[in-house]
């Protein structure tokens, strides 16, 4: 893994045998905690302020359902939550494309999304997610502040696509929606079209 400015990246295609994803997620939370503790007050000069980690990119790293549960807890961490570890999530982008999340992993990633109002970009492209997982993800996004959302290249059919309309209606800041490469037919496309009439930002 490497840190680039306010982002943490993994090396594309690496198995992470020497740095399991769970360790990485714990490391992210530790970094957040240390940044929270070390950050000067709001009145400090901008040059002295510490910016927390804003992007986590885990592509082609074999992230599975168990790893997703760890990351989901990090995404939902709040400074005022009793179950948290003294830090709050500063992530604005979570990109977990080309992994092995499946439905259970997708559900785990968004399990505490309602507690996070900073996240602007969520990409779960190519994770073998079917209708069940897609429905859970889109339900979790209703009323959220996400601006960019991707479930492209998964296994979503018409049953999963019917949740696009409620998400589009409830996401007032969404400007980009990526669903290409799925198995959405005429019924699903109709549902998406209906949702687009309810969204004024895309």
mmCIF file of N, CA and C in Angstrom, residues 24-156:
data_model
loop_
_atom_site.group_PDB
_atom_site.id
_atom_site.type_symbol
_atom_site.label_atom_id
_atom_site.label_comp_id
_atom_site.label_asym_id
_atom_site.label_seq_id
_atom_site.Cartn_x
_atom_site.Cartn_y
_atom_site.Cartn_z
ATOM 1 N N UNK A 24 -4.851 -3.372 6.652
ATOM 2 C CA UNK A 24 -4.891 -2.075 5.992
ATOM 3 C C UNK A 24 -6.032 -1.237 6.546
ATOM 4 N N UNK A 25 -7.202 -1.841 6.709
ATOM 5 C CA UNK A 25 -8.344 -1.100 7.231
ATOM 6 C C UNK A 25 -8.076 -0.596 8.641
ATOM 7 N N UNK A 26 -7.444 -1.442 9.455
ATOM 8 C CA UNK A 26 -7.093 -1.012 10.805
ATOM 9 C C UNK A 26 -6.062 0.102 10.760
ATOM 10 N N UNK A 27 -5.153 0.015 9.803
ATOM 11 C CA UNK A 27 -4.147 1.063 9.653
ATOM 12 C C UNK A 27 -4.804 2.381 9.266
ATOM 13 N N UNK A 28 -5.815 2.311 8.377
ATOM 14 C CA UNK A 28 -6.540 3.516 7.988
ATOM 15 C C UNK A 28 -7.195 4.150 9.207
ATOM 16 N N UNK A 29 -7.847 3.323 10.034
ATOM 17 C CA UNK A 29 -8.507 3.867 11.215
ATOM 18 C C UNK A 29 -7.493 4.453 12.187
ATOM 19 N N UNK A 30 -6.325 3.834 12.296
ATOM 20 C CA UNK A 30 -5.284 4.359 13.176
ATOM 21 C C UNK A 30 -4.787 5.707 12.687
ATOM 22 N N UNK A 31 -4.626 5.823 11.362
ATOM 23 C CA UNK A 31 -4.198 7.097 10.785
ATOM 24 C C UNK A 31 -5.234 8.176 11.071
ATOM 25 N N UNK A 32 -6.506 7.827 10.899
ATOM 26 C CA UNK A 32 -7.564 8.791 11.172
ATOM 27 C C UNK A 32 -7.521 9.243 12.617
ATOM 28 N N UNK A 33 -7.330 8.278 13.520
ATOM 29 C CA UNK A 33 -7.301 8.595 14.946
ATOM 30 C C UNK A 33 -6.139 9.523 15.269
ATOM 31 N N UNK A 34 -4.979 9.246 14.700
ATOM 32 C CA UNK A 34 -3.815 10.070 14.986
ATOM 33 C C UNK A 34 -3.975 11.468 14.395
ATOM 34 N N UNK A 35 -4.626 11.546 13.223
ATOM 35 C CA UNK A 35 -4.849 12.851 12.616
ATOM 36 C C UNK A 35 -5.834 13.671 13.434
ATOM 37 N N UNK A 36 -6.879 13.013 13.944
ATOM 38 C CA UNK A 36 -7.848 13.718 14.773
ATOM 39 C C UNK A 36 -7.194 14.276 16.023
ATOM 40 N N UNK A 37 -6.315 13.484 16.619
ATOM 41 C CA UNK A 37 -5.676 13.882 17.859
ATOM 42 C C UNK A 37 -4.662 14.992 17.637
ATOM 43 N N UNK A 38 -4.013 14.955 16.448
ATOM 44 C CA UNK A 38 -2.927 15.894 16.207
ATOM 45 C C UNK A 38 -3.366 17.172 15.522
ATOM 46 N N UNK A 39 -4.590 17.180 14.990
ATOM 47 C CA UNK A 39 -5.020 18.344 14.219
ATOM 48 C C UNK A 39 -5.155 19.573 15.095
ATOM 49 N N UNK A 40 -4.592 20.727 14.662
ATOM 50 C CA UNK A 40 -4.775 21.977 15.381
ATOM 51 C C UNK A 40 -6.225 22.411 15.318
ATOM 52 N N UNK A 41 -6.600 23.416 16.073
ATOM 53 C CA UNK A 41 -7.963 23.903 16.104
ATOM 54 C C UNK A 41 -8.362 24.537 14.794
ATOM 55 N N UNK A 42 -9.657 24.787 14.675
ATOM 56 C CA UNK A 42 -10.175 25.323 13.423
ATOM 57 C C UNK A 42 -9.596 26.693 13.104
ATOM 58 N N UNK A 43 -9.118 27.417 14.131
ATOM 59 C CA UNK A 43 -8.588 28.739 13.894
ATOM 60 C C UNK A 43 -7.143 28.758 13.455
ATOM 61 N N UNK A 44 -6.520 27.609 13.345
ATOM 62 C CA UNK A 44 -5.129 27.540 12.949
ATOM 63 C C UNK A 44 -4.972 27.867 11.479
ATOM 64 N N UNK A 45 -3.792 28.348 11.079
ATOM 65 C CA UNK A 45 -3.550 28.613 9.658
ATOM 66 C C UNK A 45 -3.744 27.348 8.842
ATOM 67 N N UNK A 46 -4.183 27.504 7.607
ATOM 68 C CA UNK A 46 -4.457 26.333 6.754
ATOM 69 C C UNK A 46 -3.231 25.463 6.606
ATOM 70 N N UNK A 47 -2.042 26.084 6.589
ATOM 71 C CA UNK A 47 -0.814 25.316 6.390
ATOM 72 C C UNK A 47 -0.518 24.405 7.563
ATOM 73 N N UNK A 48 -1.158 24.653 8.732
ATOM 74 C CA UNK A 48 -0.885 23.853 9.921
ATOM 75 C C UNK A 48 -1.953 22.795 10.165
ATOM 76 N N UNK A 49 -3.025 22.860 9.403
ATOM 77 C CA UNK A 49 -4.092 21.899 9.607
ATOM 78 C C UNK A 49 -3.739 20.561 8.961
ATOM 79 N N UNK A 50 -4.199 19.502 9.553
ATOM 80 C CA UNK A 50 -3.933 18.163 9.029
ATOM 81 C C UNK A 50 -5.203 17.643 8.368
ATOM 82 N N UNK A 51 -5.083 17.204 7.129
ATOM 83 C CA UNK A 51 -6.228 16.674 6.398
ATOM 84 C C UNK A 51 -6.235 15.163 6.501
ATOM 85 N N UNK A 52 -7.358 14.590 6.905
ATOM 86 C CA UNK A 52 -7.445 13.145 7.056
ATOM 87 C C UNK A 52 -7.447 12.439 5.718
ATOM 88 N N UNK A 53 -7.396 11.113 5.776
ATOM 89 C CA UNK A 53 -7.434 10.301 4.568
ATOM 90 C C UNK A 53 -8.783 10.512 3.868
ATOM 91 N N UNK A 54 -8.747 10.859 2.589
ATOM 92 C CA UNK A 54 -9.977 11.162 1.874
ATOM 93 C C UNK A 54 -10.360 10.117 0.836
ATOM 94 N N UNK A 55 -9.446 9.233 0.463
ATOM 95 C CA UNK A 55 -9.777 8.232 -0.550
ATOM 96 C C UNK A 55 -9.111 6.907 -0.222
ATOM 97 N N UNK A 56 -9.862 5.835 -0.384
ATOM 98 C CA UNK A 56 -9.337 4.489 -0.209
ATOM 99 C C UNK A 56 -9.600 3.719 -1.488
ATOM 100 N N UNK A 57 -8.533 3.267 -2.137
ATOM 101 C CA UNK A 57 -8.649 2.567 -3.417
ATOM 102 C C UNK A 57 -8.160 1.137 -3.241
ATOM 103 N N UNK A 58 -9.072 0.175 -3.370
ATOM 104 C CA UNK A 58 -8.733 -1.242 -3.241
ATOM 105 C C UNK A 58 -9.213 -1.942 -4.514
ATOM 106 N N UNK A 59 -8.370 -1.971 -5.528
ATOM 107 C CA UNK A 59 -8.726 -2.569 -6.808
ATOM 108 C C UNK A 59 -7.895 -3.826 -7.065
ATOM 109 N N UNK A 60 -8.583 -4.898 -7.475
ATOM 110 C CA UNK A 60 -7.921 -6.157 -7.801
ATOM 111 C C UNK A 60 -7.036 -6.647 -6.655
ATOM 112 N N UNK A 61 -7.567 -6.577 -5.446
ATOM 113 C CA UNK A 61 -6.793 -6.996 -4.270
ATOM 114 C C UNK A 61 -7.428 -8.188 -3.565
ATOM 115 N N UNK A 62 -8.387 -8.844 -4.221
ATOM 116 C CA UNK A 62 -9.045 -10.022 -3.657
ATOM 117 C C UNK A 62 -9.752 -9.716 -2.341
ATOM 118 N N UNK A 63 -10.288 -8.508 -2.213
ATOM 119 C CA UNK A 63 -11.090 -8.165 -1.045
ATOM 120 C C UNK A 63 -12.312 -9.078 -1.025
ATOM 121 N N UNK A 64 -12.547 -9.729 0.109
ATOM 122 C CA UNK A 64 -13.685 -10.649 0.185
ATOM 123 C C UNK A 64 -14.717 -10.144 1.193
ATOM 124 N N UNK A 65 -15.687 -10.993 1.513
ATOM 125 C CA UNK A 65 -16.796 -10.600 2.378
ATOM 126 C C UNK A 65 -16.315 -10.228 3.783
ATOM 127 N N UNK A 66 -15.379 -10.987 4.319
ATOM 128 C CA UNK A 66 -14.873 -10.711 5.661
ATOM 129 C C UNK A 66 -14.131 -9.379 5.709
ATOM 130 N N UNK A 67 -13.312 -9.133 4.705
ATOM 131 C CA UNK A 67 -12.595 -7.863 4.640
ATOM 132 C C UNK A 67 -13.570 -6.692 4.515
ATOM 133 N N UNK A 68 -14.643 -6.906 3.772
ATOM 134 C CA UNK A 68 -15.630 -5.847 3.556
ATOM 135 C C UNK A 68 -16.279 -5.431 4.866
ATOM 136 N N UNK A 69 -16.473 -6.383 5.777
ATOM 137 C CA UNK A 69 -17.073 -6.065 7.071
ATOM 138 C C UNK A 69 -16.182 -5.114 7.868
ATOM 139 N N UNK A 70 -14.869 -5.332 7.781
ATOM 140 C CA UNK A 70 -13.923 -4.451 8.468
ATOM 141 C C UNK A 70 -13.995 -3.052 7.875
ATOM 142 N N UNK A 71 -14.007 -2.979 6.553
ATOM 143 C CA UNK A 71 -14.049 -1.687 5.892
ATOM 144 C C UNK A 71 -15.374 -0.981 6.158
ATOM 145 N N UNK A 72 -16.464 -1.737 6.208
ATOM 146 C CA UNK A 72 -17.770 -1.141 6.492
ATOM 147 C C UNK A 72 -17.793 -0.455 7.843
ATOM 148 N N UNK A 73 -17.127 -1.067 8.831
ATOM 149 C CA UNK A 73 -17.056 -0.450 10.160
ATOM 150 C C UNK A 73 -16.260 0.841 10.118
ATOM 151 N N UNK A 74 -15.202 0.865 9.304
ATOM 152 C CA UNK A 74 -14.390 2.081 9.173
ATOM 153 C C UNK A 74 -15.218 3.189 8.528
ATOM 154 N N UNK A 75 -15.965 2.862 7.464
ATOM 155 C CA UNK A 75 -16.770 3.852 6.763
ATOM 156 C C UNK A 75 -17.800 4.476 7.698
ATOM 157 N N UNK A 76 -18.343 3.673 8.599
ATOM 158 C CA UNK A 76 -19.397 4.169 9.480
ATOM 159 C C UNK A 76 -18.920 4.763 10.780
ATOM 160 N N UNK A 77 -17.625 4.906 10.970
ATOM 161 C CA UNK A 77 -17.097 5.400 12.233
ATOM 162 C C UNK A 77 -17.377 6.887 12.413
ATOM 163 N N UNK A 78 -17.891 7.206 13.599
ATOM 164 C CA UNK A 78 -18.164 8.599 13.919
ATOM 165 C C UNK A 78 -17.542 8.936 15.264
ATOM 166 N N UNK A 79 -17.117 10.170 15.385
ATOM 167 C CA UNK A 79 -16.458 10.604 16.606
ATOM 168 C C UNK A 79 -17.388 10.519 17.804
ATOM 169 N N UNK A 80 -18.705 10.673 17.558
ATOM 170 C CA UNK A 80 -19.651 10.705 18.671
ATOM 171 C C UNK A 80 -20.343 9.366 18.896
ATOM 172 N N UNK A 81 -19.925 8.340 18.160
ATOM 173 C CA UNK A 81 -20.567 7.033 18.313
ATOM 174 C C UNK A 81 -19.953 6.217 19.430
ATOM 175 N N UNK A 82 -20.759 5.622 20.296
ATOM 176 C CA UNK A 82 -20.229 4.866 21.438
ATOM 177 C C UNK A 82 -19.433 3.635 21.050
ATOM 178 N N UNK A 83 -19.708 3.074 19.866
ATOM 179 C CA UNK A 83 -19.011 1.852 19.466
ATOM 180 C C UNK A 83 -17.723 2.140 18.704
ATOM 181 N N UNK A 84 -17.456 3.412 18.461
ATOM 182 C CA UNK A 84 -16.277 3.762 17.683
ATOM 183 C C UNK A 84 -15.023 3.726 18.542
ATOM 184 N N UNK A 85 -13.895 3.844 17.884
ATOM 185 C CA UNK A 85 -12.624 3.730 18.575
ATOM 186 C C UNK A 85 -11.936 5.082 18.736
ATOM 187 N N UNK A 86 -12.732 6.139 18.856
ATOM 188 C CA UNK A 86 -12.161 7.442 19.093
ATOM 189 C C UNK A 86 -11.788 8.204 17.843
ATOM 190 N N UNK A 87 -12.222 7.746 16.679
ATOM 191 C CA UNK A 87 -11.922 8.465 15.442
ATOM 192 C C UNK A 87 -13.188 8.551 14.615
ATOM 193 N N UNK A 88 -13.177 9.400 13.624
ATOM 194 C CA UNK A 88 -14.309 9.443 12.709
ATOM 195 C C UNK A 88 -13.795 9.348 11.282
ATOM 196 N N UNK A 89 -14.622 8.807 10.426
ATOM 197 C CA UNK A 89 -14.220 8.557 9.048
ATOM 198 C C UNK A 89 -14.126 9.866 8.283
ATOM 199 N N UNK A 90 -13.006 10.078 7.621
ATOM 200 C CA UNK A 90 -12.815 11.274 6.792
ATOM 201 C C UNK A 90 -12.831 10.931 5.305
ATOM 202 N N UNK A 91 -13.124 9.675 4.977
ATOM 203 C CA UNK A 91 -13.113 9.239 3.587
ATOM 204 C C UNK A 91 -14.195 9.932 2.764
ATOM 205 N N UNK A 92 -13.815 10.378 1.575
ATOM 206 C CA UNK A 92 -14.763 10.942 0.631
ATOM 207 C C UNK A 92 -14.946 10.039 -0.587
ATOM 208 N N UNK A 93 -13.991 9.133 -0.802
ATOM 209 C CA UNK A 93 -14.080 8.199 -1.932
ATOM 210 C C UNK A 93 -13.698 6.801 -1.475
ATOM 211 N N UNK A 94 -14.523 5.820 -1.815
ATOM 212 C CA UNK A 94 -14.212 4.410 -1.576
ATOM 213 C C UNK A 94 -14.356 3.691 -2.904
ATOM 214 N N UNK A 95 -13.246 3.180 -3.403
ATOM 215 C CA UNK A 95 -13.232 2.493 -4.696
ATOM 216 C C UNK A 95 -12.768 1.059 -4.458
ATOM 217 N N UNK A 96 -13.664 0.109 -4.640
ATOM 218 C CA UNK A 96 -13.369 -1.305 -4.379
ATOM 219 C C UNK A 96 -13.726 -2.127 -5.614
ATOM 220 N N UNK A 97 -13.192 -1.765 -6.740
ATOM 221 C CA UNK A 97 -13.515 -2.437 -7.999
ATOM 222 C C UNK A 97 -12.692 -3.704 -8.192
ATOM 223 N N UNK A 98 -13.265 -4.649 -8.955
ATOM 224 C CA UNK A 98 -12.552 -5.867 -9.359
ATOM 225 C C UNK A 98 -12.089 -6.688 -8.171
ATOM 226 N N UNK A 99 -13.006 -6.938 -7.254
ATOM 227 C CA UNK A 99 -12.704 -7.773 -6.091
ATOM 228 C C UNK A 99 -13.694 -8.941 -6.019
ATOM 229 N N UNK A 100 -13.896 -9.489 -4.834
ATOM 230 C CA UNK A 100 -14.781 -10.645 -4.671
ATOM 231 C C UNK A 100 -15.784 -10.388 -3.547
ATOM 232 N N UNK A 101 -16.413 -9.231 -3.562
ATOM 233 C CA UNK A 101 -17.337 -8.869 -2.491
ATOM 234 C C UNK A 101 -18.578 -9.752 -2.467
ATOM 235 N N UNK A 102 -19.149 -9.988 -3.633
ATOM 236 C CA UNK A 102 -20.427 -10.701 -3.747
ATOM 237 C C UNK A 102 -21.506 -9.954 -2.947
ATOM 238 N N UNK A 103 -22.656 -10.573 -2.757
ATOM 239 C CA UNK A 103 -23.771 -9.884 -2.094
ATOM 240 C C UNK A 103 -23.466 -9.582 -0.620
ATOM 241 N N UNK A 104 -22.944 -10.550 0.091
ATOM 242 C CA UNK A 104 -22.683 -10.341 1.519
ATOM 243 C C UNK A 104 -21.645 -9.254 1.739
ATOM 244 N N UNK A 105 -20.638 -9.225 0.908
ATOM 245 C CA UNK A 105 -19.613 -8.205 1.050
ATOM 246 C C UNK A 105 -20.145 -6.821 0.734
ATOM 247 N N UNK A 106 -20.972 -6.730 -0.304
ATOM 248 C CA UNK A 106 -21.565 -5.439 -0.670
ATOM 249 C C UNK A 106 -22.428 -4.907 0.467
ATOM 250 N N UNK A 107 -23.202 -5.800 1.079
ATOM 251 C CA UNK A 107 -24.034 -5.394 2.217
ATOM 252 C C UNK A 107 -23.168 -4.903 3.375
ATOM 253 N N UNK A 108 -22.058 -5.580 3.598
ATOM 254 C CA UNK A 108 -21.179 -5.209 4.708
ATOM 255 C C UNK A 108 -20.554 -3.840 4.498
ATOM 256 N N UNK A 109 -20.175 -3.541 3.263
ATOM 257 C CA UNK A 109 -19.543 -2.253 2.970
ATOM 258 C C UNK A 109 -20.478 -1.093 3.299
ATOM 259 N N UNK A 110 -21.767 -1.247 3.004
ATOM 260 C CA UNK A 110 -22.716 -0.141 3.197
ATOM 261 C C UNK A 110 -23.518 -0.274 4.486
ATOM 262 N N UNK A 111 -23.152 -1.211 5.340
ATOM 263 C CA UNK A 111 -23.949 -1.484 6.541
ATOM 264 C C UNK A 111 -24.087 -0.278 7.460
ATOM 265 N N UNK A 112 -23.090 0.599 7.457
ATOM 266 C CA UNK A 112 -23.144 1.785 8.323
ATOM 267 C C UNK A 112 -23.037 3.078 7.514
ATOM 268 N N UNK A 113 -23.434 2.994 6.253
ATOM 269 C CA UNK A 113 -23.312 4.157 5.384
ATOM 270 C C UNK A 113 -24.147 5.329 5.884
ATOM 271 N N UNK A 114 -25.260 5.031 6.540
ATOM 272 C CA UNK A 114 -26.135 6.097 7.035
ATOM 273 C C UNK A 114 -25.432 6.985 8.056
ATOM 274 N N UNK A 115 -24.388 6.463 8.699
ATOM 275 C CA UNK A 115 -23.660 7.235 9.697
ATOM 276 C C UNK A 115 -22.597 8.130 9.073
ATOM 277 N N UNK A 116 -22.414 8.024 7.768
ATOM 278 C CA UNK A 116 -21.359 8.773 7.095
ATOM 279 C C UNK A 116 -21.994 9.773 6.128
ATOM 280 N N UNK A 117 -21.721 11.043 6.349
ATOM 281 C CA UNK A 117 -22.275 12.067 5.474
ATOM 282 C C UNK A 117 -21.181 12.798 4.690
ATOM 283 N N UNK A 118 -19.988 12.229 4.663
ATOM 284 C CA UNK A 118 -18.891 12.821 3.907
ATOM 285 C C UNK A 118 -18.662 12.125 2.577
ATOM 286 N N UNK A 119 -18.993 10.840 2.507
ATOM 287 C CA UNK A 119 -18.666 10.046 1.331
ATOM 288 C C UNK A 119 -19.361 10.585 0.084
ATOM 289 N N UNK A 120 -18.576 10.848 -0.950
ATOM 290 C CA UNK A 120 -19.099 11.410 -2.189
ATOM 291 C C UNK A 120 -19.011 10.433 -3.362
ATOM 292 N N UNK A 121 -18.143 9.441 -3.245
ATOM 293 C CA UNK A 121 -17.935 8.522 -4.363
ATOM 294 C C UNK A 121 -17.844 7.085 -3.854
ATOM 295 N N UNK A 122 -18.667 6.207 -4.407
ATOM 296 C CA UNK A 122 -18.660 4.792 -4.034
ATOM 297 C C UNK A 122 -18.668 3.966 -5.305
ATOM 298 N N UNK A 123 -17.620 3.174 -5.501
ATOM 299 C CA UNK A 123 -17.505 2.326 -6.683
ATOM 300 C C UNK A 123 -17.326 0.871 -6.258
ATOM 301 N N UNK A 124 -18.268 0.024 -6.658
ATOM 302 C CA UNK A 124 -18.213 -1.414 -6.385
ATOM 303 C C UNK A 124 -18.294 -2.185 -7.703
ATOM 304 N N UNK A 125 -17.598 -1.698 -8.685
ATOM 305 C CA UNK A 125 -17.597 -2.272 -10.026
ATOM 306 C C UNK A 125 -16.968 -3.669 -10.030
ATOM 307 N N UNK A 126 -17.584 -4.589 -10.784
ATOM 308 C CA UNK A 126 -17.034 -5.934 -11.003
ATOM 309 C C UNK A 126 -16.731 -6.658 -9.694
ATOM 310 N N UNK A 127 -17.793 -6.953 -8.937
ATOM 311 C CA UNK A 127 -17.654 -7.656 -7.662
ATOM 312 C C UNK A 127 -18.607 -8.836 -7.533
ATOM 313 N N UNK A 128 -19.148 -9.288 -8.672
ATOM 314 C CA UNK A 128 -20.059 -10.437 -8.668
ATOM 315 C C UNK A 128 -21.265 -10.187 -7.760
ATOM 316 N N UNK A 129 -21.778 -8.966 -7.791
ATOM 317 C CA UNK A 129 -22.931 -8.577 -6.977
ATOM 318 C C UNK A 129 -24.206 -8.826 -7.786
ATOM 319 N N UNK A 130 -25.165 -9.518 -7.174
ATOM 320 C CA UNK A 130 -26.421 -9.811 -7.855
ATOM 321 C C UNK A 130 -27.520 -8.868 -7.359
ATOM 322 N N UNK A 131 -28.773 -9.214 -7.661
ATOM 323 C CA UNK A 131 -29.905 -8.357 -7.312
ATOM 324 C C UNK A 131 -29.998 -8.097 -5.806
ATOM 325 N N UNK A 132 -29.775 -9.124 -5.017
ATOM 326 C CA UNK A 132 -29.905 -8.987 -3.562
ATOM 327 C C UNK A 132 -28.909 -7.959 -3.010
ATOM 328 N N UNK A 133 -27.669 -8.086 -3.409
ATOM 329 C CA UNK A 133 -26.654 -7.158 -2.923
ATOM 330 C C UNK A 133 -26.860 -5.759 -3.458
ATOM 331 N N UNK A 134 -27.233 -5.665 -4.740
ATOM 332 C CA UNK A 134 -27.458 -4.355 -5.343
ATOM 333 C C UNK A 134 -28.605 -3.625 -4.660
ATOM 334 N N UNK A 135 -29.672 -4.362 -4.347
ATOM 335 C CA UNK A 135 -30.815 -3.746 -3.667
ATOM 336 C C UNK A 135 -30.401 -3.188 -2.309
ATOM 337 N N UNK A 136 -29.595 -3.946 -1.575
ATOM 338 C CA UNK A 136 -29.140 -3.492 -0.261
ATOM 339 C C UNK A 136 -28.273 -2.241 -0.373
ATOM 340 N N UNK A 137 -27.400 -2.226 -1.362
ATOM 341 C CA UNK A 137 -26.522 -1.067 -1.550
ATOM 342 C C UNK A 137 -27.336 0.167 -1.911
ATOM 343 N N UNK A 138 -28.261 0.022 -2.838
ATOM 344 C CA UNK A 138 -29.042 1.185 -3.276
ATOM 345 C C UNK A 138 -29.988 1.678 -2.195
ATOM 346 N N UNK A 139 -30.548 0.763 -1.402
ATOM 347 C CA UNK A 139 -31.385 1.194 -0.280
ATOM 348 C C UNK A 139 -30.565 2.016 0.715
ATOM 349 N N UNK A 140 -29.326 1.596 0.944
ATOM 350 C CA UNK A 140 -28.463 2.307 1.883
ATOM 351 C C UNK A 140 -28.104 3.701 1.373
ATOM 352 N N UNK A 141 -28.153 3.880 0.065
ATOM 353 C CA UNK A 141 -27.766 5.170 -0.531
ATOM 354 C C UNK A 141 -28.903 6.181 -0.558
ATOM 355 N N UNK A 142 -30.134 5.739 -0.338
ATOM 356 C CA UNK A 142 -31.277 6.657 -0.373
ATOM 357 C C UNK A 142 -31.103 7.732 0.692
ATOM 358 N N UNK A 143 -31.205 8.975 0.286
ATOM 359 C CA UNK A 143 -31.059 10.083 1.215
ATOM 360 C C UNK A 143 -29.621 10.455 1.517
ATOM 361 N N UNK A 144 -28.689 9.826 0.824
ATOM 362 C CA UNK A 144 -27.275 10.084 1.092
ATOM 363 C C UNK A 144 -26.768 11.241 0.231
ATOM 364 N N UNK A 145 -25.541 11.670 0.526
ATOM 365 C CA UNK A 145 -24.943 12.806 -0.183
ATOM 366 C C UNK A 145 -24.000 12.369 -1.300
ATOM 367 N N UNK A 146 -24.064 11.124 -1.710
ATOM 368 C CA UNK A 146 -23.191 10.626 -2.776
ATOM 369 C C UNK A 146 -23.362 11.433 -4.061
ATOM 370 N N UNK A 147 -22.228 11.684 -4.732
ATOM 371 C CA UNK A 147 -22.264 12.373 -6.024
ATOM 372 C C UNK A 147 -21.985 11.414 -7.172
ATOM 373 N N UNK A 148 -21.199 10.352 -6.904
ATOM 374 C CA UNK A 148 -20.856 9.388 -7.954
ATOM 375 C C UNK A 148 -21.017 7.976 -7.416
ATOM 376 N N UNK A 149 -21.681 7.122 -8.193
ATOM 377 C CA UNK A 149 -22.030 5.772 -7.742
ATOM 378 C C UNK A 149 -21.866 4.792 -8.895
ATOM 379 N N UNK A 150 -21.216 3.660 -8.623
ATOM 380 C CA UNK A 150 -21.018 2.658 -9.667
ATOM 381 C C UNK A 150 -21.243 1.241 -9.155
ATOM 382 N N UNK A 151 -22.104 0.527 -9.858
ATOM 383 C CA UNK A 151 -22.284 -0.923 -9.683
ATOM 384 C C UNK A 151 -22.150 -1.591 -11.048
ATOM 385 N N UNK A 152 -21.311 -1.039 -11.891
ATOM 386 C CA UNK A 152 -21.145 -1.560 -13.251
ATOM 387 C C UNK A 152 -20.483 -2.939 -13.236
ATOM 388 N N UNK A 153 -20.710 -3.691 -14.291
ATOM 389 C CA UNK A 153 -20.057 -4.991 -14.493
ATOM 390 C C UNK A 153 -20.294 -5.964 -13.352
ATOM 391 N N UNK A 154 -21.539 -6.036 -12.890
ATOM 392 C CA UNK A 154 -21.918 -7.025 -11.888
ATOM 393 C C UNK A 154 -22.989 -7.948 -12.485
ATOM 394 N N UNK A 155 -23.859 -8.511 -11.663
ATOM 395 C CA UNK A 155 -24.871 -9.460 -12.154
ATOM 396 C C UNK A 155 -26.280 -8.966 -11.811
ATOM 397 N N UNK A 156 -26.495 -7.682 -11.997
ATOM 398 C CA UNK A 156 -27.775 -7.073 -11.636
ATOM 399 C C UNK A 156 -28.777 -7.238 -12.774
#
